[in-house]
Amino acid sequence: DFTEMMRALGYPRLISMENFHTPNFMLVSEVLLWLVKRYEPQADIPPDVETEQDRVFFIKAVAQFMATKAHIKLNTKKLYQADGYAVKELLKITSVLYGAMNTKGVEHADLSEEDSSKFKFDLGSKIADLKAARQLASEITSKGATLYDLLGKEVELREARTESIARPLEINEAEKMMKVAIDCVLEEVQKTKDMLNNVALDEANLEAKIEKRKLELERSQKRLQTLQSVRPAFMDEYEKIEEQLQKQYSIYLEKFRNLTYMEQLLDDHRRTEQEMFEETANMLRLMQSRLKEEEQHLLKSGNNDDSDVEIQEDERSDSEVEDRQIMKQRTAPETLLQG
């Protein structure tokens, strides 16, 4: 549909959907610029799309133009992708132009720019006329309300008007009223003259203040230049202290790394000692359990003869000696670990 509409609108280049399988920003920008010019030939849209910033500005300008002029909301992200999703956004503009061409009975598809200039539609003037019409409508409403209130008071005002007209006019009262009005006008004229004189004085005072401020500004600029050119007295000391601080910081980092490394080694050493201690404790438990089993076995075999008892006692004594030696050998690392 998009390619057929573009061909019907008179786009000079052949377009197929294969052009949008991959992002093609140059083609999308060219189509957008052509559609905007077709909608309004006098539109001011920058055609530069070389850099990323220029492309973003171009997409924003086109979207803002179509939103304000044609009330068409475009998705700028999809347009910037310049792929198949951008065709859907372009289809919004082309469908509007294609529908307008069909309603006006345009039969030829390739119209030149001179022919398209005949179909200009200045929305700016229409918006100004719309604002003026709204303002006039609000004024008409307020004036109508005041007129309605005044017409409601017409009965009372009619009687007062007839009485004032029927009353005879006195010349003395008229002269007094005229004198009062003249005096008021003269007072207002005098006040205006006084204000004009005061304006002249105020203008002179303001000019003097402006000159004074200019002189102060010049002095301040000169002082700023002198301060910028002069090097502070403490700057050398500041740089030396900064170098010392940098050295101290490097020393601190080195010591901190060494401390963390030593703490890690200490933790590893404690972990190995704990494992060794647990291993010796397990071996001692095994030895105790084996000794208990041997004692029970000896108690069960206690009904044998004396020779057997003596032999068993000798064997037991030998085994006890061996067990004591083993216990001494096992308890030695335990005492070392406790120390």
GROMACS .gro file of C-alpha atoms in nm:
model
  339
    1ASP     CA    1   0.000   0.000   0.000
    2PHE     CA    2   0.280   0.242   0.084
    3THR     CA    3   0.462   0.192  -0.244
    4GLU     CA    4   0.138   0.227  -0.443
    5MET     CA    5   0.042   0.546  -0.259
    6MET     CA    6   0.387   0.696  -0.312
    7ARG     CA    7   0.370   0.608  -0.681
    8ALA     CA    8   0.022   0.765  -0.702
    9LEU     CA    9   0.139   1.080  -0.524
   10GLY     CA   10   0.418   1.117  -0.781
   11TYR     CA   11   0.732   1.025  -0.592
   12PRO     CA   12   1.011   1.028  -0.854
   13ARG     CA   13   1.192   0.720  -0.719
   14LEU     CA   14   1.079   0.357  -0.721
   15ILE     CA   15   1.037   0.217  -0.371
   16SER     CA   16   1.000  -0.146  -0.267
   17MET     CA   17   0.963  -0.304   0.074
   18GLU     CA   18   1.305  -0.467   0.035
   19ASN     CA   19   1.461  -0.125   0.085
   20PHE     CA   20   1.338  -0.131   0.446
   21HIS     CA   21   1.450  -0.480   0.548
   22THR     CA   22   1.762  -0.316   0.690
   23PRO     CA   23   1.781   0.035   0.843
   24ASN     CA   24   1.796   0.289   0.558
   25PHE     CA   25   1.786   0.634   0.717
   26MET     CA   26   1.882   0.821   0.400
   27LEU     CA   27   1.577   0.689   0.216
   28VAL     CA   28   1.346   0.756   0.511
   29SER     CA   29   1.474   1.114   0.544
   30GLU     CA   30   1.433   1.172   0.171
   31VAL     CA   31   1.074   1.040   0.178
   32LEU     CA   32   0.989   1.247   0.486
   33LEU     CA   33   1.129   1.565   0.333
   34TRP     CA   34   0.940   1.501   0.009
   35LEU     CA   35   0.612   1.439   0.195
   36VAL     CA   36   0.655   1.755   0.404
   37LYS     CA   37   0.728   1.960   0.092
   38ARG     CA   38   0.427   1.800  -0.077
   39TYR     CA   39   0.209   1.893   0.219
   40GLU     CA   40   0.345   2.249   0.244
   41PRO     CA   41   0.608   2.360  -0.012
   42GLN     CA   42   0.715   2.656   0.200
   43ALA     CA   43   0.801   2.444   0.505
   44ASP     CA   44   1.144   2.512   0.654
   45ILE     CA   45   1.291   2.170   0.744
   46PRO     CA   46   1.674   2.132   0.762
   47PRO     CA   47   1.779   1.855   0.519
   48ASP     CA   48   2.114   1.780   0.689
   49VAL     CA   49   2.131   1.420   0.817
   50GLU     CA   50   2.505   1.359   0.821
   51THR     CA   51   2.562   1.335   1.197
   52GLU     CA   52   2.358   1.173   1.470
   53GLN     CA   53   2.259   1.509   1.618
   54ASP     CA   54   2.141   1.633   1.277
   55ARG     CA   55   1.930   1.321   1.233
   56VAL     CA   56   1.764   1.360   1.572
   57PHE     CA   57   1.693   1.728   1.500
   58PHE     CA   58   1.551   1.637   1.156
   59ILE     CA   59   1.315   1.373   1.300
   60LYS     CA   60   1.196   1.609   1.576
   61ALA     CA   61   1.136   1.893   1.330
   62VAL     CA   62   0.930   1.670   1.099
   63ALA     CA   63   0.726   1.525   1.387
   64GLN     CA   64   0.657   1.872   1.530
   65PHE     CA   65   0.559   2.006   1.187
   66MET     CA   66   0.313   1.724   1.119
   67ALA     CA   67   0.167   1.749   1.471
   68THR     CA   68   0.104   2.125   1.449
   69LYS     CA   69   0.006   2.153   1.083
   70ALA     CA   70  -0.169   1.826   1.003
   71HIS     CA   71  -0.251   1.693   1.354
   72ILE     CA   72  -0.066   1.369   1.276
   73LYS     CA   73   0.116   1.211   1.569
   74LEU     CA   74   0.436   1.032   1.464
   75ASN     CA   75   0.652   0.795   1.665
   76THR     CA   76   1.002   0.943   1.648
   77LYS     CA   77   1.173   0.625   1.772
   78LYS     CA   78   1.027   0.415   1.492
   79LEU     CA   79   1.115   0.680   1.236
   80TYR     CA   80   1.473   0.689   1.363
   81GLN     CA   81   1.497   0.309   1.327
   82ALA     CA   82   1.440   0.353   0.949
   83ASP     CA   83   1.316  -0.003   0.898
   84GLY     CA   84   0.978  -0.171   0.852
   85TYR     CA   85   0.837   0.003   1.160
   86ALA     CA   86   0.916   0.341   1.004
   87VAL     CA   87   0.697   0.250   0.704
   88LYS     CA   88   0.393   0.240   0.933
   89GLU     CA   89   0.465   0.596   1.046
   90LEU     CA   90   0.522   0.712   0.688
   91LEU     CA   91   0.194   0.550   0.591
   92LYS     CA   92   0.008   0.792   0.822
   93ILE     CA   93   0.123   1.091   0.614
   94THR     CA   94   0.085   0.924   0.276
   95SER     CA   95  -0.269   0.806   0.355
   96VAL     CA   96  -0.372   1.163   0.441
   97LEU     CA   97  -0.223   1.302   0.120
   98TYR     CA   98  -0.364   1.015  -0.086
   99GLY     CA   99  -0.713   1.065   0.060
  100ALA     CA  100  -0.696   1.439  -0.007
  101MET     CA  101  -0.593   1.373  -0.366
  102ASN     CA  102  -0.883   1.132  -0.416
  103THR     CA  103  -1.141   1.368  -0.264
  104LYS     CA  104  -1.031   1.655  -0.486
  105GLY     CA  105  -1.053   1.434  -0.797
  106VAL     CA  106  -0.686   1.438  -0.888
  107GLU     CA  107  -0.643   1.176  -1.162
  108HIS     CA  108  -0.277   1.213  -1.261
  109ALA     CA  109  -0.020   1.062  -1.023
  110ASP     CA  110   0.295   1.255  -1.121
  111LEU     CA  111   0.231   1.619  -1.044
  112SER     CA  112   0.516   1.867  -1.070
  113GLU     CA  113   0.609   2.109  -0.794
  114GLU     CA  114   0.444   2.395  -0.986
  115ASP     CA  115   0.112   2.209  -0.987
  116SER     CA  116   0.146   2.112  -0.622
  117SER     CA  117   0.201   2.477  -0.527
  118LYS     CA  118  -0.159   2.545  -0.629
  119PHE     CA  119  -0.282   2.332  -0.339
  120LYS     CA  120  -0.119   2.538  -0.066
  121PHE     CA  121  -0.306   2.555   0.260
  122ASP     CA  122  -0.185   2.813   0.510
  123LEU     CA  123  -0.277   2.675   0.849
  124GLY     CA  124  -0.096   2.957   1.031
  125SER     CA  125  -0.344   3.220   0.917
  126LYS     CA  126  -0.633   2.986   0.997
  127ILE     CA  127  -0.503   2.939   1.354
  128ALA     CA  128  -0.476   3.316   1.397
  129ASP     CA  129  -0.833   3.358   1.267
  130LEU     CA  130  -0.948   3.087   1.506
  131LYS     CA  131  -0.789   3.265   1.804
  132ALA     CA  132  -0.950   3.596   1.699
  133ALA     CA  133  -1.288   3.424   1.663
  134ARG     CA  134  -1.260   3.273   2.012
  135GLN     CA  135  -1.171   3.612   2.159
  136LEU     CA  136  -1.464   3.778   1.983
  137ALA     CA  137  -1.698   3.503   2.106
  138SER     CA  138  -1.589   3.559   2.466
  139GLU     CA  139  -1.635   3.938   2.428
  140ILE     CA  140  -1.981   3.890   2.274
  141THR     CA  141  -2.081   3.671   2.568
  142SER     CA  142  -1.967   3.927   2.827
  143LYS     CA  143  -2.129   4.217   2.641
  144GLY     CA  144  -2.453   4.024   2.608
  145ALA     CA  145  -2.459   3.958   2.984
  146THR     CA  146  -2.407   4.327   3.067
  147LEU     CA  147  -2.671   4.426   2.811
  148TYR     CA  148  -2.918   4.183   2.968
  149ASP     CA  149  -2.855   4.334   3.312
  150LEU     CA  150  -2.904   4.687   3.180
  151LEU     CA  151  -3.227   4.594   3.003
  152GLY     CA  152  -3.356   4.452   3.330
  153LYS     CA  153  -3.305   4.796   3.489
  154GLU     CA  154  -3.476   4.980   3.202
  155VAL     CA  155  -3.805   5.029   3.392
  156GLU     CA  156  -3.641   5.223   3.675
  157LEU     CA  157  -3.407   5.413   3.445
  158ARG     CA  158  -3.696   5.514   3.217
  159GLU     CA  159  -3.876   5.695   3.500
  160ALA     CA  160  -3.559   5.874   3.612
  161ARG     CA  161  -3.483   5.972   3.253
  162THR     CA  162  -3.831   6.118   3.195
  163GLU     CA  163  -3.813   6.312   3.522
  164SER     CA  164  -3.473   6.460   3.436
  165ILE     CA  165  -3.591   6.554   3.087
  166ALA     CA  166  -3.914   6.715   3.216
  167ARG     CA  167  -3.728   6.919   3.477
  168PRO     CA  168  -3.645   7.274   3.355
  169LEU     CA  169  -3.279   7.352   3.301
  170GLU     CA  170  -3.124   7.620   3.532
  171ILE     CA  171  -2.842   7.827   3.382
  172ASN     CA  172  -2.668   7.898   3.713
  173GLU     CA  173  -2.639   7.529   3.800
  174ALA     CA  174  -2.511   7.453   3.451
  175GLU     CA  175  -2.245   7.724   3.483
  176LYS     CA  176  -2.136   7.589   3.820
  177MET     CA  177  -2.106   7.236   3.682
  178MET     CA  178  -1.906   7.361   3.383
  179LYS     CA  179  -1.668   7.554   3.610
  180VAL     CA  180  -1.616   7.246   3.826
  181ALA     CA  181  -1.544   7.036   3.517
  182ILE     CA  182  -1.300   7.297   3.382
  183ASP     CA  183  -1.117   7.311   3.716
  184CYS     CA  184  -1.085   6.933   3.720
  185VAL     CA  185  -0.943   6.933   3.368
  186LEU     CA  186  -0.694   7.207   3.458
  187GLU     CA  187  -0.581   7.011   3.763
  188GLU     CA  188  -0.524   6.703   3.553
  189VAL     CA  189  -0.326   6.908   3.300
  190GLN     CA  190  -0.108   7.050   3.579
  191LYS     CA  191  -0.049   6.704   3.720
  192THR     CA  192   0.053   6.580   3.375
  193LYS     CA  193   0.300   6.866   3.337
  194ASP     CA  194   0.448   6.795   3.677
  195MET     CA  195   0.486   6.429   3.587
  196LEU     CA  196   0.663   6.524   3.263
  197ASN     CA  197   0.906   6.743   3.453
  198ASN     CA  198   0.967   6.463   3.700
  199VAL     CA  199   1.029   6.223   3.414
  200ALA     CA  200   1.304   6.451   3.282
  201LEU     CA  201   1.466   6.465   3.627
  202ASP     CA  202   1.436   6.088   3.668
  203GLU     CA  203   1.594   6.037   3.327
  204ALA     CA  204   1.891   6.255   3.421
  205ASN     CA  205   1.932   6.069   3.752
  206LEU     CA  206   1.919   5.734   3.576
  207GLU     CA  207   2.181   5.841   3.324
  208ALA     CA  208   2.409   5.951   3.607
  209LYS     CA  209   2.359   5.617   3.783
  210ILE     CA  210   2.432   5.430   3.460
  211GLU     CA  211   2.758   5.618   3.412
  212LYS     CA  212   2.853   5.545   3.772
  213ARG     CA  213   2.782   5.176   3.728
  214LYS     CA  214   2.987   5.168   3.409
  215LEU     CA  215   3.287   5.317   3.589
  216GLU     CA  216   3.250   5.064   3.871
  217LEU     CA  217   3.230   4.783   3.617
  218GLU     CA  218   3.549   4.896   3.445
  219ARG     CA  219   3.732   4.916   3.778
  220SER     CA  220   3.611   4.570   3.874
  221GLN     CA  221   3.723   4.425   3.540
  222LYS     CA  222   4.068   4.579   3.578
  223ARG     CA  223   4.096   4.444   3.931
  224LEU     CA  224   3.989   4.099   3.811
  225GLN     CA  225   4.256   4.101   3.541
  226THR     CA  226   4.524   4.198   3.794
  227LEU     CA  227   4.412   3.924   4.033
  228GLN     CA  228   4.417   3.665   3.756
  229SER     CA  229   4.767   3.766   3.647
  230VAL     CA  230   4.915   3.763   4.001
  231ARG     CA  231   5.012   3.425   4.147
  232PRO     CA  232   4.907   3.377   4.511
  233ALA     CA  233   5.182   3.370   4.774
  234PHE     CA  234   5.072   3.040   4.924
  235MET     CA  235   5.054   2.855   4.591
  236ASP     CA  236   5.407   2.710   4.613
  237GLU     CA  237   5.346   2.578   4.961
  238TYR     CA  238   5.014   2.435   4.847
  239GLU     CA  239   5.179   2.244   4.562
  240LYS     CA  240   5.449   2.105   4.794
  241ILE     CA  241   5.190   1.989   5.045
  242GLU     CA  242   4.989   1.833   4.764
  243GLU     CA  243   5.294   1.633   4.649
  244GLN     CA  244   5.360   1.515   5.006
  245LEU     CA  245   4.999   1.416   5.044
  246GLN     CA  246   5.019   1.213   4.722
  247LYS     CA  247   5.326   1.030   4.853
  248GLN     CA  248   5.162   0.962   5.189
  249TYR     CA  249   4.856   0.831   5.011
  250SER     CA  250   5.064   0.587   4.804
  251ILE     CA  251   5.239   0.467   5.124
  252TYR     CA  252   4.902   0.425   5.291
  253LEU     CA  253   4.774   0.217   5.000
  254GLU     CA  254   5.080  -0.008   5.012
  255LYS     CA  255   5.048  -0.064   5.388
  256PHE     CA  256   4.678  -0.128   5.357
  257ARG     CA  257   4.737  -0.393   5.092
  258ASN     CA  258   5.007  -0.557   5.305
  259LEU     CA  259   4.779  -0.554   5.608
  260THR     CA  260   4.497  -0.721   5.420
  261TYR     CA  261   4.738  -0.982   5.284
  262MET     CA  262   4.873  -1.059   5.632
  263GLU     CA  263   4.522  -1.086   5.774
  264GLN     CA  264   4.436  -1.332   5.501
  265LEU     CA  265   4.746  -1.541   5.580
  266LEU     CA  266   4.658  -1.533   5.951
  267ASP     CA  267   4.308  -1.655   5.876
  268ASP     CA  268   4.444  -1.938   5.662
  269HIS     CA  269   4.689  -2.040   5.937
  270ARG     CA  270   4.414  -2.042   6.200
  271ARG     CA  271   4.195  -2.247   5.970
  272THR     CA  272   4.469  -2.510   5.920
  273GLU     CA  273   4.535  -2.526   6.297
  274GLN     CA  274   4.165  -2.575   6.360
  275GLU     CA  275   4.154  -2.858   6.108
  276MET     CA  276   4.457  -3.025   6.267
  277PHE     CA  277   4.303  -2.993   6.612
  278GLU     CA  278   3.978  -3.149   6.491
  279GLU     CA  279   4.174  -3.432   6.327
  280THR     CA  280   4.364  -3.512   6.652
  281ALA     CA  281   4.040  -3.498   6.851
  282ASN     CA  282   3.880  -3.748   6.613
  283MET     CA  283   4.181  -3.981   6.645
  284LEU     CA  284   4.160  -3.962   7.026
  285ARG     CA  285   3.791  -4.049   7.017
  286LEU     CA  286   3.870  -4.351   6.797
  287MET     CA  287   4.141  -4.466   7.041
  288GLN     CA  288   3.907  -4.432   7.340
  289SER     CA  289   3.634  -4.628   7.166
  290ARG     CA  290   3.884  -4.904   7.075
  291LEU     CA  291   4.011  -4.923   7.436
  292LYS     CA  292   3.656  -4.956   7.566
  293GLU     CA  293   3.586  -5.238   7.321
  294GLU     CA  294   3.903  -5.422   7.434
  295GLU     CA  295   3.809  -5.384   7.805
  296GLN     CA  296   3.464  -5.526   7.736
  297HIS     CA  297   3.618  -5.814   7.547
  298LEU     CA  298   3.854  -5.887   7.837
  299LEU     CA  299   3.570  -5.877   8.088
  300LYS     CA  300   3.377  -6.131   7.884
  301SER     CA  301   3.675  -6.367   7.866
  302GLY     CA  302   3.751  -6.345   8.245
  303ASN     CA  303   3.650  -6.711   8.321
  304ASN     CA  304   3.963  -6.862   8.165
  305ASP     CA  305   4.247  -7.032   8.362
  306ASP     CA  306   4.536  -6.860   8.542
  307SER     CA  307   4.783  -6.907   8.266
  308ASP     CA  308   4.554  -6.752   8.021
  309VAL     CA  309   4.491  -6.469   8.266
  310GLU     CA  310   4.861  -6.411   8.310
  311ILE     CA  311   4.914  -6.412   7.937
  312GLN     CA  312   4.625  -6.177   7.890
  313GLU     CA  313   4.754  -5.951   8.165
  314ASP     CA  314   5.092  -5.945   8.000
  315GLU     CA  315   4.935  -5.872   7.667
  316ARG     CA  316   4.714  -5.609   7.826
  317SER     CA  317   5.009  -5.452   7.999
  318ASP     CA  318   5.197  -5.450   7.668
  319SER     CA  319   4.896  -5.301   7.491
  320GLU     CA  320   4.852  -5.042   7.764
  321VAL     CA  321   5.215  -4.940   7.730
  322GLU     CA  322   5.175  -4.909   7.357
  323ASP     CA  323   4.851  -4.710   7.400
  324ARG     CA  324   5.016  -4.478   7.647
  325GLN     CA  325   5.298  -4.415   7.403
  326ILE     CA  326   5.051  -4.348   7.128
  327MET     CA  327   4.851  -4.116   7.359
  328LYS     CA  328   5.169  -3.926   7.442
  329GLN     CA  329   5.251  -3.894   7.075
  330ARG     CA  330   4.896  -3.772   7.001
  331THR     CA  331   4.870  -3.531   7.293
  332ALA     CA  332   5.203  -3.367   7.212
  333PRO     CA  333   5.072  -3.176   6.903
  334GLU     CA  334   4.752  -3.096   7.096
  335THR     CA  335   4.952  -2.925   7.372
  336LEU     CA  336   5.151  -2.744   7.107
  337LEU     CA  337   4.829  -2.628   6.942
  338GLN     CA  338   4.688  -2.509   7.274
  339GLY     CA  339   5.012  -2.319   7.341
   0.00000   0.00000   0.00000
